[in-house]
């Protein structure tokens, strides 16, 4: 069974950048869709973007377009979320998830523990 571990979160100033990592163990991810989600305090979890097993990228948050990108390193069995131009409203716990399918349309039922991102002066 696949296990996901997120890392790379932290405190960053507005306008700064972070690269989050989602490292997998137990199963290869190179043909699976991986989604990045986030949950801010007091709010529901929201889907940000997803990379499919064929490396098609889909955005679910307009606010992420032009600032966030997703990429995959199959050799490291890791998916990255590069976040630029960070804003205070990006403050949240960020999670990666997969359902083991190639398409982003399927339910993702394997989740990491999350990594916290705080954007503050």
PDB file of C-alpha atoms in Angstrom:
ATOM      1  CA  UNK A   1       0.000   0.000   0.000  1.00  0.00           C
ATOM      2  CA  UNK A   2       1.331   3.385  -0.949  1.00  0.00           C
ATOM      3  CA  UNK A   3       2.385   5.821   1.755  1.00  0.00           C
ATOM      4  CA  UNK A   4       2.768   9.523   1.064  1.00  0.00           C
ATOM      5  CA  UNK A   5       4.893  11.978   3.018  1.00  0.00           C
ATOM      6  CA  UNK A   6       4.766  15.700   2.399  1.00  0.00           C
ATOM      7  CA  UNK A   7       7.615  18.041   3.253  1.00  0.00           C
ATOM      8  CA  UNK A   8       8.906  21.491   2.466  1.00  0.00           C
ATOM      9  CA  UNK A   9       6.419  23.616   4.324  1.00  0.00           C
ATOM     10  CA  UNK A  10       7.374  26.475   6.585  1.00  0.00           C
ATOM     11  CA  UNK A  11       7.156  30.186   7.176  1.00  0.00           C
ATOM     12  CA  UNK A  12       7.641  32.438   4.176  1.00  0.00           C
ATOM     13  CA  UNK A  13       7.115  36.131   3.553  1.00  0.00           C
ATOM     14  CA  UNK A  14       4.467  37.347   1.126  1.00  0.00           C
ATOM     15  CA  UNK A  15       5.790  37.144  -2.397  1.00  0.00           C
ATOM     16  CA  UNK A  16       8.141  34.323  -1.509  1.00  0.00           C
ATOM     17  CA  UNK A  17       8.363  30.793  -2.840  1.00  0.00           C
ATOM     18  CA  UNK A  18       8.280  27.280  -1.484  1.00  0.00           C
ATOM     19  CA  UNK A  19       8.592  23.878  -3.063  1.00  0.00           C
ATOM     20  CA  UNK A  20       6.616  21.146  -1.415  1.00  0.00           C
ATOM     21  CA  UNK A  21       7.484  17.503  -1.925  1.00  0.00           C
ATOM     22  CA  UNK A  22       5.255  14.464  -1.866  1.00  0.00           C
ATOM     23  CA  UNK A  23       7.407  11.368  -1.520  1.00  0.00           C
ATOM     24  CA  UNK A  24       5.865   7.963  -1.981  1.00  0.00           C
ATOM     25  CA  UNK A  25       6.860   4.575  -0.703  1.00  0.00           C
ATOM     26  CA  UNK A  26       5.323   1.168  -1.126  1.00  0.00           C
ATOM     27  CA  UNK A  27       4.277   1.620  -4.738  1.00  0.00           C
ATOM     28  CA  UNK A  28       5.563   3.515  -7.753  1.00  0.00           C
ATOM     29  CA  UNK A  29       3.679   6.701  -8.545  1.00  0.00           C
ATOM     30  CA  UNK A  30       4.894   7.297 -12.063  1.00  0.00           C
ATOM     31  CA  UNK A  31       1.591   6.232 -13.619  1.00  0.00           C
ATOM     32  CA  UNK A  32      -0.738   7.489 -10.914  1.00  0.00           C
ATOM     33  CA  UNK A  33      -2.533  10.784 -10.625  1.00  0.00           C
ATOM     34  CA  UNK A  34      -1.367  12.866  -7.683  1.00  0.00           C
ATOM     35  CA  UNK A  35      -3.382  15.716  -6.309  1.00  0.00           C
ATOM     36  CA  UNK A  36      -2.384  18.586  -4.070  1.00  0.00           C
ATOM     37  CA  UNK A  37      -4.927  19.898  -1.604  1.00  0.00           C
ATOM     38  CA  UNK A  38      -4.902  22.386   1.201  1.00  0.00           C
ATOM     39  CA  UNK A  39      -6.940  23.184   4.258  1.00  0.00           C
ATOM     40  CA  UNK A  40      -6.826  26.509   6.001  1.00  0.00           C
ATOM     41  CA  UNK A  41      -7.853  26.816   9.623  1.00  0.00           C
ATOM     42  CA  UNK A  42     -11.586  26.869   9.940  1.00  0.00           C
ATOM     43  CA  UNK A  43     -12.157  26.106   6.282  1.00  0.00           C
ATOM     44  CA  UNK A  44     -12.889  23.039   4.248  1.00  0.00           C
ATOM     45  CA  UNK A  45     -10.181  21.213   2.397  1.00  0.00           C
ATOM     46  CA  UNK A  46      -9.866  22.323  -1.205  1.00  0.00           C
ATOM     47  CA  UNK A  47      -8.287  20.795  -4.237  1.00  0.00           C
ATOM     48  CA  UNK A  48      -5.595  22.892  -5.880  1.00  0.00           C
ATOM     49  CA  UNK A  49      -4.242  20.952  -8.811  1.00  0.00           C
ATOM     50  CA  UNK A  50      -3.496  17.477 -10.030  1.00  0.00           C
ATOM     51  CA  UNK A  51      -1.023  15.742 -12.301  1.00  0.00           C
ATOM     52  CA  UNK A  52      -2.333  12.664 -14.078  1.00  0.00           C
ATOM     53  CA  UNK A  53      -0.494   9.448 -14.781  1.00  0.00           C
ATOM     54  CA  UNK A  54       0.188  10.792 -18.272  1.00  0.00           C
ATOM     55  CA  UNK A  55       1.474  14.069 -16.760  1.00  0.00           C
ATOM     56  CA  UNK A  56      -1.474  16.178 -17.784  1.00  0.00           C
ATOM     57  CA  UNK A  57      -1.938  18.992 -15.308  1.00  0.00           C
ATOM     58  CA  UNK A  58      -5.305  20.229 -14.163  1.00  0.00           C
ATOM     59  CA  UNK A  59      -5.931  23.280 -12.033  1.00  0.00           C
ATOM     60  CA  UNK A  60      -8.891  23.485  -9.682  1.00  0.00           C
ATOM     61  CA  UNK A  61      -8.141  26.877  -8.140  1.00  0.00           C
ATOM     62  CA  UNK A  62      -7.964  29.939 -10.345  1.00  0.00           C
ATOM     63  CA  UNK A  63      -5.787  31.602  -7.716  1.00  0.00           C
ATOM     64  CA  UNK A  64      -3.130  28.948  -8.298  1.00  0.00           C
ATOM     65  CA  UNK A  65      -2.834  29.530 -12.028  1.00  0.00           C
ATOM     66  CA  UNK A  66       0.319  31.410 -12.894  1.00  0.00           C
ATOM     67  CA  UNK A  67       1.746  30.911  -9.410  1.00  0.00           C
ATOM     68  CA  UNK A  68       1.725  27.177  -8.639  1.00  0.00           C
ATOM     69  CA  UNK A  69       3.107  24.354 -10.730  1.00  0.00           C
ATOM     70  CA  UNK A  70       3.225  20.618 -10.241  1.00  0.00           C
ATOM     71  CA  UNK A  71       5.876  18.239 -11.471  1.00  0.00           C
ATOM     72  CA  UNK A  72       6.936  14.658 -11.097  1.00  0.00           C
ATOM     73  CA  UNK A  73      10.318  12.985 -10.614  1.00  0.00           C
ATOM     74  CA  UNK A  74       9.676   9.324 -11.304  1.00  0.00           C
ATOM     75  CA  UNK A  75      13.216   8.307 -10.367  1.00  0.00           C
ATOM     76  CA  UNK A  76      12.620   9.681  -6.877  1.00  0.00           C
ATOM     77  CA  UNK A  77       8.973   8.609  -6.762  1.00  0.00           C
ATOM     78  CA  UNK A  78       8.184  12.163  -5.763  1.00  0.00           C
ATOM     79  CA  UNK A  79       5.768  14.845  -6.902  1.00  0.00           C
ATOM     80  CA  UNK A  80       6.484  18.498  -6.274  1.00  0.00           C
ATOM     81  CA  UNK A  81       4.349  21.567  -5.806  1.00  0.00           C
ATOM     82  CA  UNK A  82       6.240  24.738  -6.654  1.00  0.00           C
ATOM     83  CA  UNK A  83       4.546  27.784  -5.198  1.00  0.00           C
ATOM     84  CA  UNK A  84       5.611  31.276  -6.192  1.00  0.00           C
ATOM     85  CA  UNK A  85       4.225  34.671  -5.332  1.00  0.00           C
ATOM     86  CA  UNK A  86       2.797  33.376  -2.084  1.00  0.00           C
ATOM     87  CA  UNK A  87       0.051  35.334  -0.385  1.00  0.00           C
ATOM     88  CA  UNK A  88      -1.321  35.334   3.133  1.00  0.00           C
ATOM     89  CA  UNK A  89      -4.405  33.498   1.870  1.00  0.00           C
ATOM     90  CA  UNK A  90      -2.185  30.585   0.834  1.00  0.00           C
ATOM     91  CA  UNK A  91      -1.581  29.833   4.507  1.00  0.00           C
ATOM     92  CA  UNK A  92      -2.817  26.294   5.090  1.00  0.00           C
ATOM     93  CA  UNK A  93      -1.820  22.709   5.636  1.00  0.00           C
ATOM     94  CA  UNK A  94      -0.990  21.188   2.279  1.00  0.00           C
ATOM     95  CA  UNK A  95      -1.665  17.561   1.479  1.00  0.00           C
ATOM     96  CA  UNK A  96      -0.923  15.264  -1.415  1.00  0.00           C
ATOM     97  CA  UNK A  97      -3.118  12.341  -2.287  1.00  0.00           C
ATOM     98  CA  UNK A  98      -3.550   9.562  -4.798  1.00  0.00           C
ATOM     99  CA  UNK A  99      -6.125   6.972  -5.680  1.00  0.00           C
ATOM    100  CA  UNK A 100      -3.773   4.777  -7.635  1.00  0.00           C
ATOM    101  CA  UNK A 101      -5.484   5.563 -10.928  1.00  0.00           C
ATOM    102  CA  UNK A 102      -4.041   7.432 -13.874  1.00  0.00           C
ATOM    103  CA  UNK A 103      -6.887   9.919 -14.087  1.00  0.00           C
ATOM    104  CA  UNK A 104      -7.395  12.897 -11.799  1.00  0.00           C
ATOM    105  CA  UNK A 105     -11.132  12.198 -11.915  1.00  0.00           C
ATOM    106  CA  UNK A 106     -11.060   9.276  -9.511  1.00  0.00           C
ATOM    107  CA  UNK A 107     -11.379   9.499  -5.762  1.00  0.00           C
ATOM    108  CA  UNK A 108      -8.072   9.847  -3.975  1.00  0.00           C
ATOM    109  CA  UNK A 109      -8.045   7.738  -0.856  1.00  0.00           C
ATOM    110  CA  UNK A 110      -4.379   7.655   0.113  1.00  0.00           C
ATOM    111  CA  UNK A 111      -3.277  10.783   1.905  1.00  0.00           C
ATOM    112  CA  UNK A 112      -0.183  12.113   3.531  1.00  0.00           C
ATOM    113  CA  UNK A 113      -0.109  13.797   6.924  1.00  0.00           C
ATOM    114  CA  UNK A 114       0.332  17.245   5.435  1.00  0.00           C
ATOM    115  CA  UNK A 115       2.889  20.009   5.678  1.00  0.00           C
ATOM    116  CA  UNK A 116       2.067  23.435   7.060  1.00  0.00           C
ATOM    117  CA  UNK A 117       2.664  26.606   5.063  1.00  0.00           C
ATOM    118  CA  UNK A 118       2.454  30.004   6.724  1.00  0.00           C
ATOM    119  CA  UNK A 119       2.726  33.156   4.668  1.00  0.00           C
ATOM    120  CA  UNK A 120       3.362  36.127   6.922  1.00  0.00           C
ATOM    121  CA  UNK A 121       5.625  39.212   7.072  1.00  0.00           C
TER     122      UNK A 121
END
